[in-house]
Tab-separated table of C-alpha atoms in Angstrom:
chain	number	residue	atom	x	y	z
A	1	MET	CA	-9.534	-61.602	11.029
A	2	GLU	CA	-12.275	-59.396	12.425
A	3	ALA	CA	-10.108	-58.488	15.401
A	4	ASN	CA	-7.252	-57.440	13.096
A	5	THR	CA	-9.651	-55.340	11.012
A	6	ASN	CA	-10.958	-53.588	14.116
A	7	ALA	CA	-7.416	-52.952	15.338
A	8	LEU	CA	-6.443	-51.448	11.995
A	9	ALA	CA	-9.551	-49.277	12.000
A	10	ILE	CA	-8.800	-48.052	15.518
A	11	SER	CA	-5.186	-47.354	14.575
A	12	ALA	CA	-6.254	-45.430	11.465
A	13	GLU	CA	-8.748	-43.424	13.518
A	14	LYS	CA	-6.043	-42.547	16.057
A	15	ARG	CA	-3.731	-41.406	13.254
A	16	ARG	CA	-6.506	-39.318	11.741
A	17	ARG	CA	-7.217	-37.671	15.093
A	18	LYS	CA	-3.520	-36.968	15.604
A	19	GLU	CA	-3.306	-35.399	12.145
A	20	VAL	CA	-6.383	-33.262	12.821
A	21	PHE	CA	-5.014	-32.217	16.213
A	22	PHE	CA	-1.611	-31.418	14.704
A	23	ARG	CA	-3.257	-29.413	11.905
A	24	TRP	CA	-5.283	-27.384	14.399
A	25	LEU	CA	-2.225	-26.836	16.588
A	26	THR	CA	0.148	-25.791	13.803
A	27	LEU	CA	-2.187	-24.197	11.244
A	28	TYR	CA	-5.702	-23.173	12.268
A	29	ILE	CA	-5.011	-21.799	15.748
A	30	PRO	CA	-1.930	-19.752	14.691
A	31	LEU	CA	-3.848	-18.409	11.675
A	32	PHE	CA	-6.781	-17.460	13.877
A	33	LEU	CA	-4.522	-15.671	16.366
A	34	PHE	CA	-2.735	-13.876	13.536
A	35	LEU	CA	-6.088	-12.851	12.040
A	36	VAL	CA	-7.290	-11.445	15.367
A	37	PHE	CA	-3.982	-9.641	15.880
A	38	THR	CA	-4.252	-8.125	12.379
A	39	ILE	CA	-7.933	-7.162	12.343
A	40	PHE	CA	-8.335	-5.902	15.917
A	41	PRO	CA	-6.582	-2.520	15.333
A	42	PHE	CA	-8.942	-1.814	12.409
A	43	TYR	CA	-11.933	-2.808	14.499
A	44	TRP	CA	-10.766	-0.561	17.333
A	45	ILE	CA	-10.400	2.414	14.971
A	46	VAL	CA	-13.973	1.948	13.733
A	47	ASN	CA	-15.193	1.389	17.293
A	48	THR	CA	-13.530	4.583	18.537
A	49	SER	CA	-14.825	6.623	15.597
A	50	LEU	CA	-18.425	5.779	16.592
A	51	LYS	CA	-18.000	6.901	20.212
A	52	GLY	CA	-18.662	10.300	21.720
A	53	SER	CA	-15.874	12.269	23.377
A	54	THR	CA	-16.866	11.095	26.882
A	55	GLU	CA	-17.292	7.431	25.976
A	56	VAL	CA	-13.818	7.274	24.426
A	57	PHE	CA	-12.281	7.727	27.897
A	58	ALA	CA	-14.922	5.736	29.780
A	59	MET	CA	-13.726	3.180	32.332
A	60	PRO	CA	-14.064	0.266	32.131
A	61	ILE	CA	-13.294	0.223	28.429
A	62	HIS	CA	-16.286	-0.155	26.107
A	63	TYR	CA	-15.483	-2.717	23.447
A	64	PHE	CA	-18.744	-1.775	21.707
A	65	PRO	CA	-20.083	1.812	21.550
A	66	HIS	CA	-23.083	2.084	23.877
A	67	GLN	CA	-24.451	5.072	21.979
A	68	PRO	CA	-23.082	4.956	18.416
A	69	THR	CA	-22.841	8.348	16.776
A	70	PHE	CA	-21.597	9.717	13.438
A	71	GLU	CA	-20.833	13.103	14.964
A	72	ASN	CA	-17.088	12.641	14.496
A	73	PHE	CA	-17.495	12.025	10.757
A	74	ALA	CA	-19.797	15.026	10.383
A	75	ARG	CA	-17.344	17.311	12.199
A	76	LEU	CA	-14.509	16.158	9.956
A	77	PHE	CA	-16.109	17.666	6.877
A	78	THR	CA	-17.952	20.607	8.426
A	79	GLU	CA	-15.338	21.945	10.857
A	80	PHE	CA	-11.948	20.611	9.789
A	81	GLY	CA	-12.053	20.715	5.975
A	82	PHE	CA	-11.436	17.019	5.498
A	83	GLY	CA	-12.967	17.031	2.008
A	84	PRO	CA	-10.185	19.133	0.392
A	85	ALA	CA	-7.577	17.006	2.188
A	86	VAL	CA	-9.026	13.861	0.581
A	87	LEU	CA	-8.913	15.514	-2.844
A	88	HIS	CA	-5.323	16.672	-2.314
A	89	SER	CA	-4.166	13.181	-1.353
A	90	ALA	CA	-6.067	11.708	-4.293
A	91	PHE	CA	-4.390	14.203	-6.639
A	92	VAL	CA	-0.918	13.276	-5.391
A	93	ALA	CA	-1.601	9.520	-5.393
A	94	ILE	CA	-3.230	9.356	-8.849
A	95	PHE	CA	-0.623	11.419	-10.698
A	96	THR	CA	2.210	9.610	-8.908
A	97	THR	CA	0.748	6.252	-9.888
A	98	LEU	CA	0.400	7.280	-13.529
A	99	LEU	CA	3.938	8.653	-13.778
A	100	VAL	CA	5.568	5.786	-11.882
A	101	SER	CA	3.696	3.158	-13.905
A	102	LEU	CA	4.748	4.741	-17.212
A	103	PHE	CA	8.403	5.383	-16.350
A	104	SER	CA	8.932	2.080	-14.534
A	105	LEU	CA	7.415	0.238	-17.504
A	106	LEU	CA	9.919	1.785	-19.930
A	107	ALA	CA	12.896	1.645	-17.544
A	108	GLY	CA	12.118	-1.925	-16.533
A	109	TYR	CA	11.978	-2.947	-20.192
A	110	ALA	CA	15.333	-1.312	-20.918
A	111	MET	CA	16.995	-2.939	-17.886
A	112	SER	CA	15.551	-6.324	-18.776
A	113	ARG	CA	16.072	-6.438	-22.543
A	114	TYR	CA	19.223	-4.400	-23.210
A	115	THR	CA	22.874	-4.748	-22.279
A	116	PHE	CA	24.683	-1.429	-22.250
A	117	LYS	CA	27.831	0.060	-20.786
A	118	GLY	CA	27.404	1.021	-17.147
A	119	LYS	CA	24.284	-1.078	-16.647
A	120	GLY	CA	25.700	-2.718	-13.515
A	121	VAL	CA	26.722	0.646	-12.041
A	122	PHE	CA	23.302	2.101	-12.784
A	123	TYR	CA	21.631	-0.931	-11.190
A	124	ILE	CA	23.690	-0.561	-8.002
A	125	PHE	CA	23.111	3.207	-7.922
A	126	MET	CA	19.336	2.745	-8.132
A	127	LEU	CA	19.542	0.073	-5.447
A	128	VAL	CA	21.508	2.361	-3.122
A	129	THR	CA	18.822	5.048	-3.395
A	130	GLN	CA	16.428	2.669	-1.638
A	131	MET	CA	18.728	2.492	1.379
A	132	LEU	CA	18.604	6.231	2.162
A	133	PRO	CA	16.022	7.365	4.734
A	134	ALA	CA	13.765	10.246	3.777
A	135	VAL	CA	15.195	12.640	6.382
A	136	VAL	CA	18.678	12.395	4.837
A	137	LEU	CA	17.349	13.888	1.592
A	138	MET	CA	15.117	16.471	3.237
A	139	ILE	CA	17.459	19.508	3.155
A	140	PRO	CA	18.642	19.205	-0.488
A	141	LEU	CA	15.114	18.398	-1.666
A	142	PHE	CA	13.676	21.350	0.238
A	143	SER	CA	16.280	23.642	-1.324
A	144	THR	CA	15.387	22.258	-4.746
A	145	MET	CA	11.673	22.841	-4.228
A	146	VAL	CA	12.330	26.406	-3.066
A	147	ASN	CA	14.299	27.099	-6.239
A	148	LEU	CA	11.521	25.561	-8.338
A	149	HIS	CA	8.894	27.636	-6.459
A	150	LEU	CA	6.978	24.467	-5.547
A	151	ILE	CA	6.601	25.006	-1.793
A	152	ASN	CA	2.913	24.703	-0.854
A	153	ASN	CA	2.311	23.124	-4.255
A	154	LEU	CA	0.997	19.574	-4.572
A	155	TRP	CA	3.197	18.995	-7.608
A	156	SER	CA	6.190	18.979	-5.263
A	157	LEU	CA	4.787	15.859	-3.596
A	158	VAL	CA	4.000	14.312	-6.986
A	159	LEU	CA	7.599	14.812	-8.122
A	160	ILE	CA	9.114	13.543	-4.874
A	161	CYS	CA	6.822	10.502	-4.642
A	162	THR	CA	7.518	9.665	-8.283
A	163	CYS	CA	11.279	9.837	-7.773
A	164	THR	CA	11.308	7.909	-4.495
A	165	ASN	CA	9.050	5.113	-5.775
A	166	LEU	CA	10.434	4.827	-9.285
A	167	ALA	CA	13.559	2.809	-8.468
A	168	TYR	CA	11.752	0.036	-6.597
A	169	CYS	CA	8.939	-0.075	-9.160
A	170	MET	CA	11.551	-0.307	-11.909
A	171	PHE	CA	13.024	-3.366	-10.203
A	172	MET	CA	9.539	-4.876	-9.998
A	173	MET	CA	8.865	-4.265	-13.693
A	174	MET	CA	12.289	-5.601	-14.621
A	175	GLY	CA	11.435	-8.858	-12.876
A	176	TYR	CA	8.109	-9.046	-14.705
A	177	PHE	CA	9.799	-8.443	-18.071
A	178	ASN	CA	12.389	-11.114	-17.265
A	179	ALA	CA	9.515	-13.552	-16.839
A	180	MET	CA	8.036	-12.654	-20.244
A	181	PRO	CA	9.399	-14.562	-23.285
A	182	ARG	CA	11.236	-12.403	-25.808
A	183	GLU	CA	9.525	-14.263	-28.637
A	184	LEU	CA	6.313	-12.274	-28.064
A	185	GLU	CA	7.785	-8.899	-28.996
A	186	GLU	CA	10.090	-10.375	-31.638
A	187	ALA	CA	7.119	-11.931	-33.401
A	188	ALA	CA	5.277	-8.598	-33.245
A	189	GLN	CA	8.261	-6.737	-34.718
A	190	VAL	CA	8.571	-9.313	-37.502
A	191	ASP	CA	4.928	-8.574	-38.371
A	192	GLY	CA	5.798	-4.888	-38.731
A	193	CYS	CA	5.132	-3.566	-35.227
A	194	SER	CA	7.501	-0.929	-33.849
A	195	LEU	CA	9.425	-1.332	-30.610
A	196	LEU	CA	7.056	0.836	-28.589
A	197	GLY	CA	4.122	-0.733	-30.395
A	198	SER	CA	5.244	-4.222	-29.358
A	199	ILE	CA	5.529	-3.031	-25.744
A	200	PHE	CA	2.155	-1.278	-25.529
A	201	ARG	CA	0.147	-3.580	-27.830
A	202	ILE	CA	1.602	-6.999	-27.045
A	203	LEU	CA	3.368	-6.962	-23.686
A	204	LEU	CA	1.165	-4.430	-21.926
A	205	PRO	CA	-2.080	-6.477	-22.074
A	206	ALA	CA	-0.216	-9.604	-20.971
A	207	MET	CA	1.393	-7.746	-18.062
A	208	LYS	CA	-1.761	-6.053	-16.759
A	209	PRO	CA	-1.624	-7.848	-13.365
A	210	SER	CA	2.023	-6.842	-12.955
A	211	ILE	CA	1.291	-3.220	-13.820
A	212	VAL	CA	-1.602	-3.197	-11.336
A	213	ALA	CA	0.688	-4.529	-8.598
A	214	THR	CA	3.305	-1.871	-9.370
A	215	GLY	CA	0.707	0.896	-9.520
A	216	ALA	CA	-0.829	-0.232	-6.226
A	217	TYR	CA	2.566	-0.013	-4.529
A	218	ALA	CA	3.103	3.523	-5.849
A	219	PHE	CA	-0.453	4.579	-4.972
A	220	ILE	CA	-0.343	3.488	-1.347
A	221	ASN	CA	3.053	5.151	-0.769
A	222	ALA	CA	1.894	8.419	-2.321
A	223	TRP	CA	-1.434	8.305	-0.456
A	224	ASN	CA	0.399	7.955	2.863
A	225	VAL	CA	3.299	10.371	2.234
A	226	TYR	CA	3.930	12.385	5.385
A	227	VAL	CA	7.609	13.251	5.923
A	228	TYR	CA	7.966	15.209	2.687
A	229	ALA	CA	4.493	16.710	3.067
A	230	VAL	CA	5.471	18.200	6.437
A	231	ALA	CA	8.443	19.951	4.826
A	232	PHE	CA	6.875	21.092	1.553
A	233	ILE	CA	3.283	21.872	2.558
A	234	THR	CA	2.880	24.513	5.260
A	235	ASP	CA	-0.354	26.162	4.092
A	236	ARG	CA	-3.307	24.632	5.951
A	237	ARG	CA	-5.456	24.960	2.811
A	238	MET	CA	-3.132	22.584	0.923
A	239	TYR	CA	-2.907	19.886	3.591
A	240	THR	CA	-3.119	16.248	2.549
A	241	LEU	CA	-4.758	13.530	4.663
A	242	PRO	CA	-1.724	12.636	6.830
A	243	LEU	CA	-1.130	16.309	7.645
A	244	THR	CA	-4.783	16.873	8.507
A	245	LEU	CA	-4.821	13.817	10.763
A	246	LYS	CA	-1.783	15.186	12.594
A	247	THR	CA	-3.740	18.323	13.556
A	248	PHE	CA	-5.964	16.215	15.841
A	249	GLN	CA	-2.959	15.531	18.039
A	250	GLY	CA	-2.118	18.723	19.890
A	251	GLU	CA	0.207	19.837	22.642
A	252	PHE	CA	-2.378	19.434	25.386
A	253	GLY	CA	-4.289	16.383	24.176
A	254	THR	CA	-5.471	14.203	21.335
A	255	GLN	CA	-8.959	14.157	19.856
A	256	TYR	CA	-9.179	10.390	19.561
A	257	GLY	CA	-12.704	10.265	18.177
A	258	LEU	CA	-11.927	12.654	15.331
A	259	LEU	CA	-8.572	10.997	14.718
A	260	ALA	CA	-10.194	7.555	14.477
A	261	ALA	CA	-12.925	8.858	12.166
A	262	GLY	CA	-10.281	10.462	9.964
A	263	CYS	CA	-8.360	7.181	9.819
A	264	VAL	CA	-11.516	5.359	8.718
A	265	VAL	CA	-12.077	7.890	5.930
A	266	ALA	CA	-8.420	7.632	4.891
A	267	LEU	CA	-8.544	3.829	4.850
A	268	LEU	CA	-11.839	3.483	3.006
A	269	PRO	CA	-10.683	4.467	-0.524
A	270	VAL	CA	-7.608	2.251	-0.259
A	271	VAL	CA	-9.645	-0.724	0.960
A	272	LEU	CA	-12.182	-0.274	-1.860
A	273	ILE	CA	-9.455	-0.004	-4.501
A	274	PHE	CA	-7.694	-3.101	-3.237
A	275	ALA	CA	-10.992	-4.985	-3.100
A	276	PHE	CA	-11.500	-4.326	-6.820
A	277	ILE	CA	-7.926	-5.081	-7.922
A	278	GLN	CA	-7.050	-7.926	-5.546
A	279	LYS	CA	-7.321	-10.542	-8.308
A	280	HIS	CA	-4.746	-8.730	-10.425
A	281	LEU	CA	-2.702	-7.800	-7.372
A	282	THR	CA	-2.166	-11.369	-6.142
A	283	SER	CA	-1.245	-12.668	-9.583
A	284	GLY	CA	0.973	-9.703	-10.419
A	285	ALA	CA	2.829	-9.743	-7.110
A	286	THR	CA	4.350	-13.166	-7.900
A	287	ALA	CA	4.717	-12.847	-11.669
A	288	GLY	CA	8.201	-11.419	-11.454
A	289	ALA	CA	9.433	-14.222	-9.200
A	290	VAL	CA	9.299	-16.840	-11.943
A	291	LYS	CA	12.544	-15.830	-13.549
A	292	GLY	CA	15.095	-13.318	-12.264
């Protein structure tokens, strides 16, 4: 009896070790490698931003700055006008997020709750707009902005970013509305609430995570807009962050220290925002997948 018990214990221990080994081989090690692969570029940007111009090109490569310096960050704001560029990008991103969140909320509700003639055609048309690359629309959009006298005006980027992000955000909001029971708004309307009142007073608080996820998508796209900014913004005084970062890469060389420092500054607001909204972001990102 004791021998059988010991044999069973040994067999169970072997199975446990195999399970642990298999878990490490298929889960922990791949996750660790993926984490290193993901984080290393961000570490290298920060590492390069803290190096002097000579240490950046030092051989062998310095994986840690031997003489850390904040000179690159200081030069960004004193010599290259990085402060106004941050404000310009913030202006474009904030107003785009507000407009996209409002319009996608209303359009998503209409697409989710109503059946109207041409709904399928409109759905396909909006879907097709997401398949067109930005450069295909560049010439007609540039002509439109010239006629509207919006060249070298940040509102041109706000309008373009709103239009280009609205369709996808509308699809996101439509999925979120599909996951919300109709009984909520019907009960509110029975109690005397108007249609818009039921949306903004009843559905809006319940859909806060979904709205945050949609707004975050619009914000990050508007913050990083580059292709349209190159075409519509030619005045150096109106440059946004991506355009200012491009100036560090010239015909005869690249100022890697300044470029890395600028990338850190450009990433910092986005990282902070996502750190504060990550709880709503993770819950809102999957809310629309419950029911299509």
